[in-house]
mmCIF file of C-alpha atoms in Angstrom:
data_model
loop_
_atom_site.group_PDB
_atom_site.id
_atom_site.type_symbol
_atom_site.label_atom_id
_atom_site.label_comp_id
_atom_site.label_asym_id
_atom_site.label_seq_id
_atom_site.Cartn_x
_atom_site.Cartn_y
_atom_site.Cartn_z
ATOM 1 C CA UNK A 1 19.756 104.832 102.408
ATOM 2 C CA UNK A 2 15.756 105.781 103.746
ATOM 3 C CA UNK A 3 14.341 103.370 101.675
ATOM 4 C CA UNK A 4 13.880 101.245 98.578
ATOM 5 C CA UNK A 5 11.640 103.410 95.839
ATOM 6 C CA UNK A 6 11.735 100.919 93.426
ATOM 7 C CA UNK A 7 13.480 98.433 91.025
ATOM 8 C CA UNK A 8 14.747 99.721 87.458
ATOM 9 C CA UNK A 9 15.668 98.415 84.510
ATOM 10 C CA UNK A 10 18.862 98.299 85.421
ATOM 11 C CA UNK A 11 18.811 98.317 89.234
ATOM 12 C CA UNK A 12 17.196 99.574 92.789
ATOM 13 C CA UNK A 13 16.074 103.251 93.202
ATOM 14 C CA UNK A 14 16.645 104.618 96.482
ATOM 15 C CA UNK A 15 15.105 107.314 98.833
ATOM 16 C CA UNK A 16 18.488 108.226 99.955
ATOM 17 C CA UNK A 17 19.101 112.092 102.231
ATOM 18 C CA UNK A 18 22.362 114.607 102.036
ATOM 19 C CA UNK A 19 22.702 113.798 106.175
ATOM 20 C CA UNK A 20 25.090 117.338 105.562
ATOM 21 C CA UNK A 21 22.540 119.251 103.843
ATOM 22 C CA UNK A 22 19.224 117.231 104.829
ATOM 23 C CA UNK A 23 18.263 116.482 101.497
ATOM 24 C CA UNK A 24 16.431 114.026 99.980
ATOM 25 C CA UNK A 25 18.118 112.292 96.808
ATOM 26 C CA UNK A 26 17.295 109.094 94.788
ATOM 27 C CA UNK A 27 19.888 107.185 94.807
ATOM 28 C CA UNK A 28 20.096 104.778 91.011
ATOM 29 C CA UNK A 29 22.417 101.505 91.720
ATOM 30 C CA UNK A 30 23.213 99.276 89.408
ATOM 31 C CA UNK A 31 25.010 96.003 90.612
ATOM 32 C CA UNK A 32 27.748 95.048 88.195
ATOM 33 C CA UNK A 33 27.719 91.067 89.632
ATOM 34 C CA UNK A 34 23.751 90.729 87.961
ATOM 35 C CA UNK A 35 25.373 92.061 84.780
ATOM 36 C CA UNK A 36 26.531 89.623 82.438
ATOM 37 C CA UNK A 37 30.239 89.716 81.444
ATOM 38 C CA UNK A 38 30.550 89.996 77.968
ATOM 39 C CA UNK A 39 27.990 93.222 78.625
ATOM 40 C CA UNK A 40 29.633 94.833 81.023
ATOM 41 C CA UNK A 41 31.620 97.347 79.539
ATOM 42 C CA UNK A 42 28.230 98.864 77.137
ATOM 43 C CA UNK A 43 25.703 99.233 81.123
ATOM 44 C CA UNK A 44 28.485 100.700 82.744
ATOM 45 C CA UNK A 45 29.080 103.055 79.759
ATOM 46 C CA UNK A 46 25.398 103.736 79.646
ATOM 47 C CA UNK A 47 24.896 103.861 83.170
ATOM 48 C CA UNK A 48 27.818 106.876 83.355
ATOM 49 C CA UNK A 49 26.763 108.292 80.389
ATOM 50 C CA UNK A 50 22.966 109.282 81.703
ATOM 51 C CA UNK A 51 24.983 111.111 85.229
ATOM 52 C CA UNK A 52 27.419 112.987 82.355
ATOM 53 C CA UNK A 53 25.058 113.908 79.781
ATOM 54 C CA UNK A 54 22.482 115.173 82.347
ATOM 55 C CA UNK A 55 25.086 116.277 84.937
ATOM 56 C CA UNK A 56 26.575 119.310 82.629
ATOM 57 C CA UNK A 57 22.496 120.087 82.713
ATOM 58 C CA UNK A 58 21.451 122.469 85.065
ATOM 59 C CA UNK A 59 17.487 123.484 84.025
ATOM 60 C CA UNK A 60 14.250 123.661 86.276
ATOM 61 C CA UNK A 61 12.697 121.546 83.872
ATOM 62 C CA UNK A 62 15.795 118.752 83.130
ATOM 63 C CA UNK A 63 16.761 116.369 86.406
ATOM 64 C CA UNK A 64 19.593 117.844 88.582
ATOM 65 C CA UNK A 65 22.400 115.101 89.325
ATOM 66 C CA UNK A 66 24.616 115.446 92.543
ATOM 67 C CA UNK A 67 26.819 112.575 92.043
ATOM 68 C CA UNK A 68 28.091 109.611 90.550
ATOM 69 C CA UNK A 69 30.564 106.846 91.337
ATOM 70 C CA UNK A 70 30.736 103.141 91.672
ATOM 71 C CA UNK A 71 32.263 101.348 95.089
ATOM 72 C CA UNK A 72 33.213 97.414 94.618
ATOM 73 C CA UNK A 73 30.484 96.019 92.373
ATOM 74 C CA UNK A 74 27.721 99.115 92.827
ATOM 75 C CA UNK A 75 27.771 101.948 90.201
ATOM 76 C CA UNK A 76 25.669 104.846 91.854
ATOM 77 C CA UNK A 77 23.903 107.799 90.999
ATOM 78 C CA UNK A 78 22.604 111.027 93.259
ATOM 79 C CA UNK A 79 19.707 112.886 91.802
ATOM 80 C CA UNK A 80 17.241 115.409 92.745
ATOM 81 C CA UNK A 81 14.406 112.858 93.984
ATOM 82 C CA UNK A 82 11.504 113.304 92.521
ATOM 83 C CA UNK A 83 6.990 113.368 94.125
ATOM 84 C CA UNK A 84 4.722 113.025 91.185
ATOM 85 C CA UNK A 85 4.197 110.533 88.494
ATOM 86 C CA UNK A 86 5.978 110.175 84.990
ATOM 87 C CA UNK A 87 3.345 111.494 82.096
ATOM 88 C CA UNK A 88 2.178 107.043 81.121
ATOM 89 C CA UNK A 89 -0.951 107.484 83.008
ATOM 90 C CA UNK A 90 -2.174 110.202 80.994
ATOM 91 C CA UNK A 91 -1.926 108.171 77.203
ATOM 92 C CA UNK A 92 -5.077 106.440 77.782
ATOM 93 C CA UNK A 93 -8.528 108.516 75.886
ATOM 94 C CA UNK A 94 -10.139 107.660 79.672
ATOM 95 C CA UNK A 95 -7.600 109.790 81.429
ATOM 96 C CA UNK A 96 -6.101 112.683 79.341
ATOM 97 C CA UNK A 97 -4.742 116.185 80.761
ATOM 98 C CA UNK A 98 -6.770 119.365 79.292
ATOM 99 C CA UNK A 99 -5.142 120.042 76.168
ATOM 100 C CA UNK A 100 -3.591 123.656 77.812
ATOM 101 C CA UNK A 101 -2.539 121.206 80.270
ATOM 102 C CA UNK A 102 -0.686 119.465 77.455
ATOM 103 C CA UNK A 103 0.001 122.344 75.633
ATOM 104 C CA UNK A 104 2.221 123.561 78.959
ATOM 105 C CA UNK A 105 3.717 120.645 79.594
ATOM 106 C CA UNK A 106 4.956 120.397 76.207
ATOM 107 C CA UNK A 107 6.409 123.384 76.364
ATOM 108 C CA UNK A 108 8.698 123.101 79.359
ATOM 109 C CA UNK A 109 9.217 119.745 77.956
ATOM 110 C CA UNK A 110 10.973 121.924 74.827
ATOM 111 C CA UNK A 111 12.490 124.912 76.671
ATOM 112 C CA UNK A 112 14.614 121.816 78.745
ATOM 113 C CA UNK A 113 14.937 120.202 74.880
ATOM 114 C CA UNK A 114 16.433 124.021 73.473
ATOM 115 C CA UNK A 115 18.383 123.582 76.909
ATOM 116 C CA UNK A 116 19.731 120.630 76.332
ATOM 117 C CA UNK A 117 20.257 120.922 72.857
ATOM 118 C CA UNK A 118 22.572 124.512 73.073
ATOM 119 C CA UNK A 119 24.457 122.480 75.565
ATOM 120 C CA UNK A 120 25.184 119.818 73.150
ATOM 121 C CA UNK A 121 23.235 116.976 74.378
ATOM 122 C CA UNK A 122 20.916 115.489 72.554
ATOM 123 C CA UNK A 123 18.182 112.604 74.539
ATOM 124 C CA UNK A 124 17.459 110.329 72.307
ATOM 125 C CA UNK A 125 14.326 108.759 74.187
ATOM 126 C CA UNK A 126 11.961 111.343 74.927
ATOM 127 C CA UNK A 127 8.532 109.669 75.566
ATOM 128 C CA UNK A 128 6.122 109.881 78.535
ATOM 129 C CA UNK A 129 7.674 107.688 81.321
ATOM 130 C CA UNK A 130 10.722 109.911 80.993
ATOM 131 C CA UNK A 131 8.656 112.811 82.016
ATOM 132 C CA UNK A 132 7.991 113.080 85.535
ATOM 133 C CA UNK A 133 5.052 115.573 86.420
ATOM 134 C CA UNK A 134 5.472 116.400 89.585
ATOM 135 C CA UNK A 135 2.622 117.508 92.897
ATOM 136 C CA UNK A 136 3.766 120.913 92.273
ATOM 137 C CA UNK A 137 2.901 120.605 88.711
ATOM 138 C CA UNK A 138 6.374 121.128 87.146
ATOM 139 C CA UNK A 139 7.506 118.583 84.555
ATOM 140 C CA UNK A 140 11.301 117.528 84.597
ATOM 141 C CA UNK A 141 12.816 115.643 81.923
ATOM 142 C CA UNK A 142 14.596 112.616 83.161
ATOM 143 C CA UNK A 143 16.838 109.350 82.215
ATOM 144 C CA UNK A 144 19.924 111.029 79.975
ATOM 145 C CA UNK A 145 20.512 106.674 80.155
ATOM 146 C CA UNK A 146 21.032 107.327 75.614
ATOM 147 C CA UNK A 147 21.276 110.637 75.731
ATOM 148 C CA UNK A 148 24.166 112.084 73.358
ATOM 149 C CA UNK A 149 26.696 114.038 74.150
ATOM 150 C CA UNK A 150 27.542 115.818 70.659
ATOM 151 C CA UNK A 151 31.065 116.830 70.831
ATOM 152 C CA UNK A 152 32.058 113.219 72.252
ATOM 153 C CA UNK A 153 34.681 111.337 70.904
ATOM 154 C CA UNK A 154 32.312 108.156 69.133
ATOM 155 C CA UNK A 155 29.774 108.562 67.095
ATOM 156 C CA UNK A 156 26.211 106.705 66.715
ATOM 157 C CA UNK A 157 25.686 106.176 63.564
ATOM 158 C CA UNK A 158 24.299 102.860 62.752
ATOM 159 C CA UNK A 159 23.234 102.130 66.392
ATOM 160 C CA UNK A 160 19.602 102.503 67.013
ATOM 161 C CA UNK A 161 18.992 103.316 70.497
ATOM 162 C CA UNK A 162 15.266 104.671 71.925
ATOM 163 C CA UNK A 163 11.591 103.302 72.278
ATOM 164 C CA UNK A 164 10.344 102.095 69.541
ATOM 165 C CA UNK A 165 6.731 103.607 68.690
ATOM 166 C CA UNK A 166 8.436 106.841 70.003
ATOM 167 C CA UNK A 167 11.425 106.980 67.789
ATOM 168 C CA UNK A 168 11.856 109.701 64.852
ATOM 169 C CA UNK A 169 12.409 108.079 61.289
ATOM 170 C CA UNK A 170 16.540 108.993 61.546
ATOM 171 C CA UNK A 171 16.799 107.367 64.042
ATOM 172 C CA UNK A 172 15.070 103.968 62.776
ATOM 173 C CA UNK A 173 16.702 104.479 59.849
ATOM 174 C CA UNK A 174 20.004 104.246 61.572
ATOM 175 C CA UNK A 175 21.138 107.882 60.836
ATOM 176 C CA UNK A 176 23.085 110.147 62.817
ATOM 177 C CA UNK A 177 20.663 111.481 65.256
ATOM 178 C CA UNK A 178 20.158 115.987 65.998
ATOM 179 C CA UNK A 179 18.370 117.611 68.097
ATOM 180 C CA UNK A 180 15.630 117.468 65.384
ATOM 181 C CA UNK A 181 14.797 113.746 66.539
ATOM 182 C CA UNK A 182 14.260 114.689 70.024
ATOM 183 C CA UNK A 183 11.337 117.085 68.750
ATOM 184 C CA UNK A 184 9.890 113.973 66.809
ATOM 185 C CA UNK A 185 9.713 112.438 69.899
ATOM 186 C CA UNK A 186 8.187 115.525 71.214
ATOM 187 C CA UNK A 187 5.271 115.068 68.078
ATOM 188 C CA UNK A 188 4.580 111.693 69.324
ATOM 189 C CA UNK A 189 3.991 112.328 73.069
ATOM 190 C CA UNK A 190 1.972 115.220 72.338
ATOM 191 C CA UNK A 191 -0.127 112.919 69.477
ATOM 192 C CA UNK A 192 -0.436 110.647 72.560
ATOM 193 C CA UNK A 193 -1.379 113.136 75.121
ATOM 194 C CA UNK A 194 -4.308 115.158 73.354
ATOM 195 C CA UNK A 195 -5.635 111.545 71.555
ATOM 196 C CA UNK A 196 -5.129 108.501 73.593
ATOM 197 C CA UNK A 197 -3.344 106.824 70.610
ATOM 198 C CA UNK A 198 -0.133 106.683 69.387
ATOM 199 C CA UNK A 199 0.570 107.906 65.794
ATOM 200 C CA UNK A 200 2.586 104.969 64.384
ATOM 201 C CA UNK A 201 2.037 101.576 65.515
ATOM 202 C CA UNK A 202 2.740 97.647 63.738
ATOM 203 C CA UNK A 203 2.422 94.334 64.177
ATOM 204 C CA UNK A 204 6.274 94.107 64.935
ATOM 205 C CA UNK A 205 9.452 95.894 65.911
ATOM 206 C CA UNK A 206 9.725 95.492 62.038
ATOM 207 C CA UNK A 207 6.859 96.685 60.907
ATOM 208 C CA UNK A 208 6.591 99.533 63.582
ATOM 209 C CA UNK A 209 9.272 101.190 61.944
ATOM 210 C CA UNK A 210 8.606 100.674 58.397
ATOM 211 C CA UNK A 211 5.585 102.983 59.340
ATOM 212 C CA UNK A 212 7.567 105.254 61.043
ATOM 213 C CA UNK A 213 10.133 106.337 58.458
ATOM 214 C CA UNK A 214 7.720 105.867 55.408
ATOM 215 C CA UNK A 215 3.905 105.586 56.080
ATOM 216 C CA UNK A 216 1.559 108.051 56.718
ATOM 217 C CA UNK A 217 -0.212 108.667 59.864
ATOM 218 C CA UNK A 218 -3.958 109.371 60.748
ATOM 219 C CA UNK A 219 -3.686 112.734 60.914
ATOM 220 C CA UNK A 220 -4.898 114.327 64.240
ATOM 221 C CA UNK A 221 -7.524 116.094 63.813
ATOM 222 C CA UNK A 222 -9.247 112.991 62.281
ATOM 223 C CA UNK A 223 -8.546 110.954 65.332
ATOM 224 C CA UNK A 224 -9.399 113.617 67.974
ATOM 225 C CA UNK A 225 -11.732 116.458 66.235
ATOM 226 C CA UNK A 226 -12.486 119.330 68.080
ATOM 227 C CA UNK A 227 -9.168 120.582 69.284
ATOM 228 C CA UNK A 228 -8.130 123.971 68.870
ATOM 229 C CA UNK A 229 -6.693 124.638 65.222
ATOM 230 C CA UNK A 230 -3.035 125.286 66.487
ATOM 231 C CA UNK A 231 -2.603 121.562 68.129
ATOM 232 C CA UNK A 232 -3.232 120.041 65.277
ATOM 233 C CA UNK A 233 -0.592 122.340 62.872
ATOM 234 C CA UNK A 234 2.018 122.117 65.768
ATOM 235 C CA UNK A 235 1.573 118.034 65.762
ATOM 236 C CA UNK A 236 1.755 117.855 62.003
ATOM 237 C CA UNK A 237 5.180 119.983 62.151
ATOM 238 C CA UNK A 238 7.005 117.811 64.568
ATOM 239 C CA UNK A 239 6.100 114.792 62.796
ATOM 240 C CA UNK A 240 7.245 115.157 59.442
ATOM 241 C CA UNK A 241 9.177 112.839 58.078
ATOM 242 C CA UNK A 242 11.839 114.987 56.545
ATOM 243 C CA UNK A 243 14.016 117.157 59.451
ATOM 244 C CA UNK A 244 14.036 120.176 56.734
ATOM 245 C CA UNK A 245 10.300 120.381 57.689
ATOM 246 C CA UNK A 246 10.359 120.559 60.932
ATOM 247 C CA UNK A 247 10.663 123.471 63.044
ATOM 248 C CA UNK A 248 14.090 124.691 63.062
ATOM 249 C CA UNK A 249 14.558 123.907 67.046
ATOM 250 C CA UNK A 250 13.336 123.221 70.090
ATOM 251 C CA UNK A 251 12.760 127.185 71.107
ATOM 252 C CA UNK A 252 10.537 127.611 67.965
ATOM 253 C CA UNK A 253 8.282 124.455 69.994
ATOM 254 C CA UNK A 254 8.109 126.366 72.464
ATOM 255 C CA UNK A 255 6.654 129.944 71.242
ATOM 256 C CA UNK A 256 4.547 127.740 68.878
ATOM 257 C CA UNK A 257 3.446 125.997 71.838
ATOM 258 C CA UNK A 258 2.723 128.829 73.824
ATOM 259 C CA UNK A 259 1.161 131.644 71.575
ATOM 260 C CA UNK A 260 -1.259 128.169 71.431
ATOM 261 C CA UNK A 261 -1.914 128.124 75.522
ATOM 262 C CA UNK A 262 -2.413 131.875 74.624
ATOM 263 C CA UNK A 263 -5.112 131.335 72.257
ATOM 264 C CA UNK A 264 -7.032 128.704 73.517
ATOM 265 C CA UNK A 265 -6.327 129.742 77.573
#
């Protein structure tokens, strides 16, 4: 362990170095003594689910997990060290990225999702703070803590997990969540990165969830006029409340975004 990188929601993250190959890694730790006894099973499951879900994926736009385990009262996960910042800093109107950069990022995230979905992993928590923009311009999808491995035995119907503003209508309704849900969340992220505003808001969690499931959002064109027409088309299709009206899969999304880049670039 070299130094502490920061405190996460569930523990401390350290910068580590693998002495055998001199590789820098991030070590995510969870002190099991800090967890309420009645929550221990669930918290541990979530911690190791991230290792399982991301660990079975090998893609340039997905964080790589090297190792995970438990020692004494500590659960740990060693993963690729990401030198960069998440996208939440580019969600305010004053700090928006250039449109072509947003389209490129979204296309790369769509590639990552296509790969994950083809490997039976649904992320379920796509949001700006889980998308790391590295100093070299590469984007990485992180935090598979609530990902679902589709062919695993437990069904998650009825369990509402995710970050409310970015949830899909089927997520807030507690329905079974498939890859199409990640596409809706990506649509919310695109809307926010292009305009600096969220499509769905509410005075309370209940009203926010009601709005996502039932209420029309203000079209992106009205919030941010002057963008390429293809941006409006893509976001509108991603944010369709009915799964059948969205893109069929993440590969289609990536193709549409790259066509848009070619037109606007």
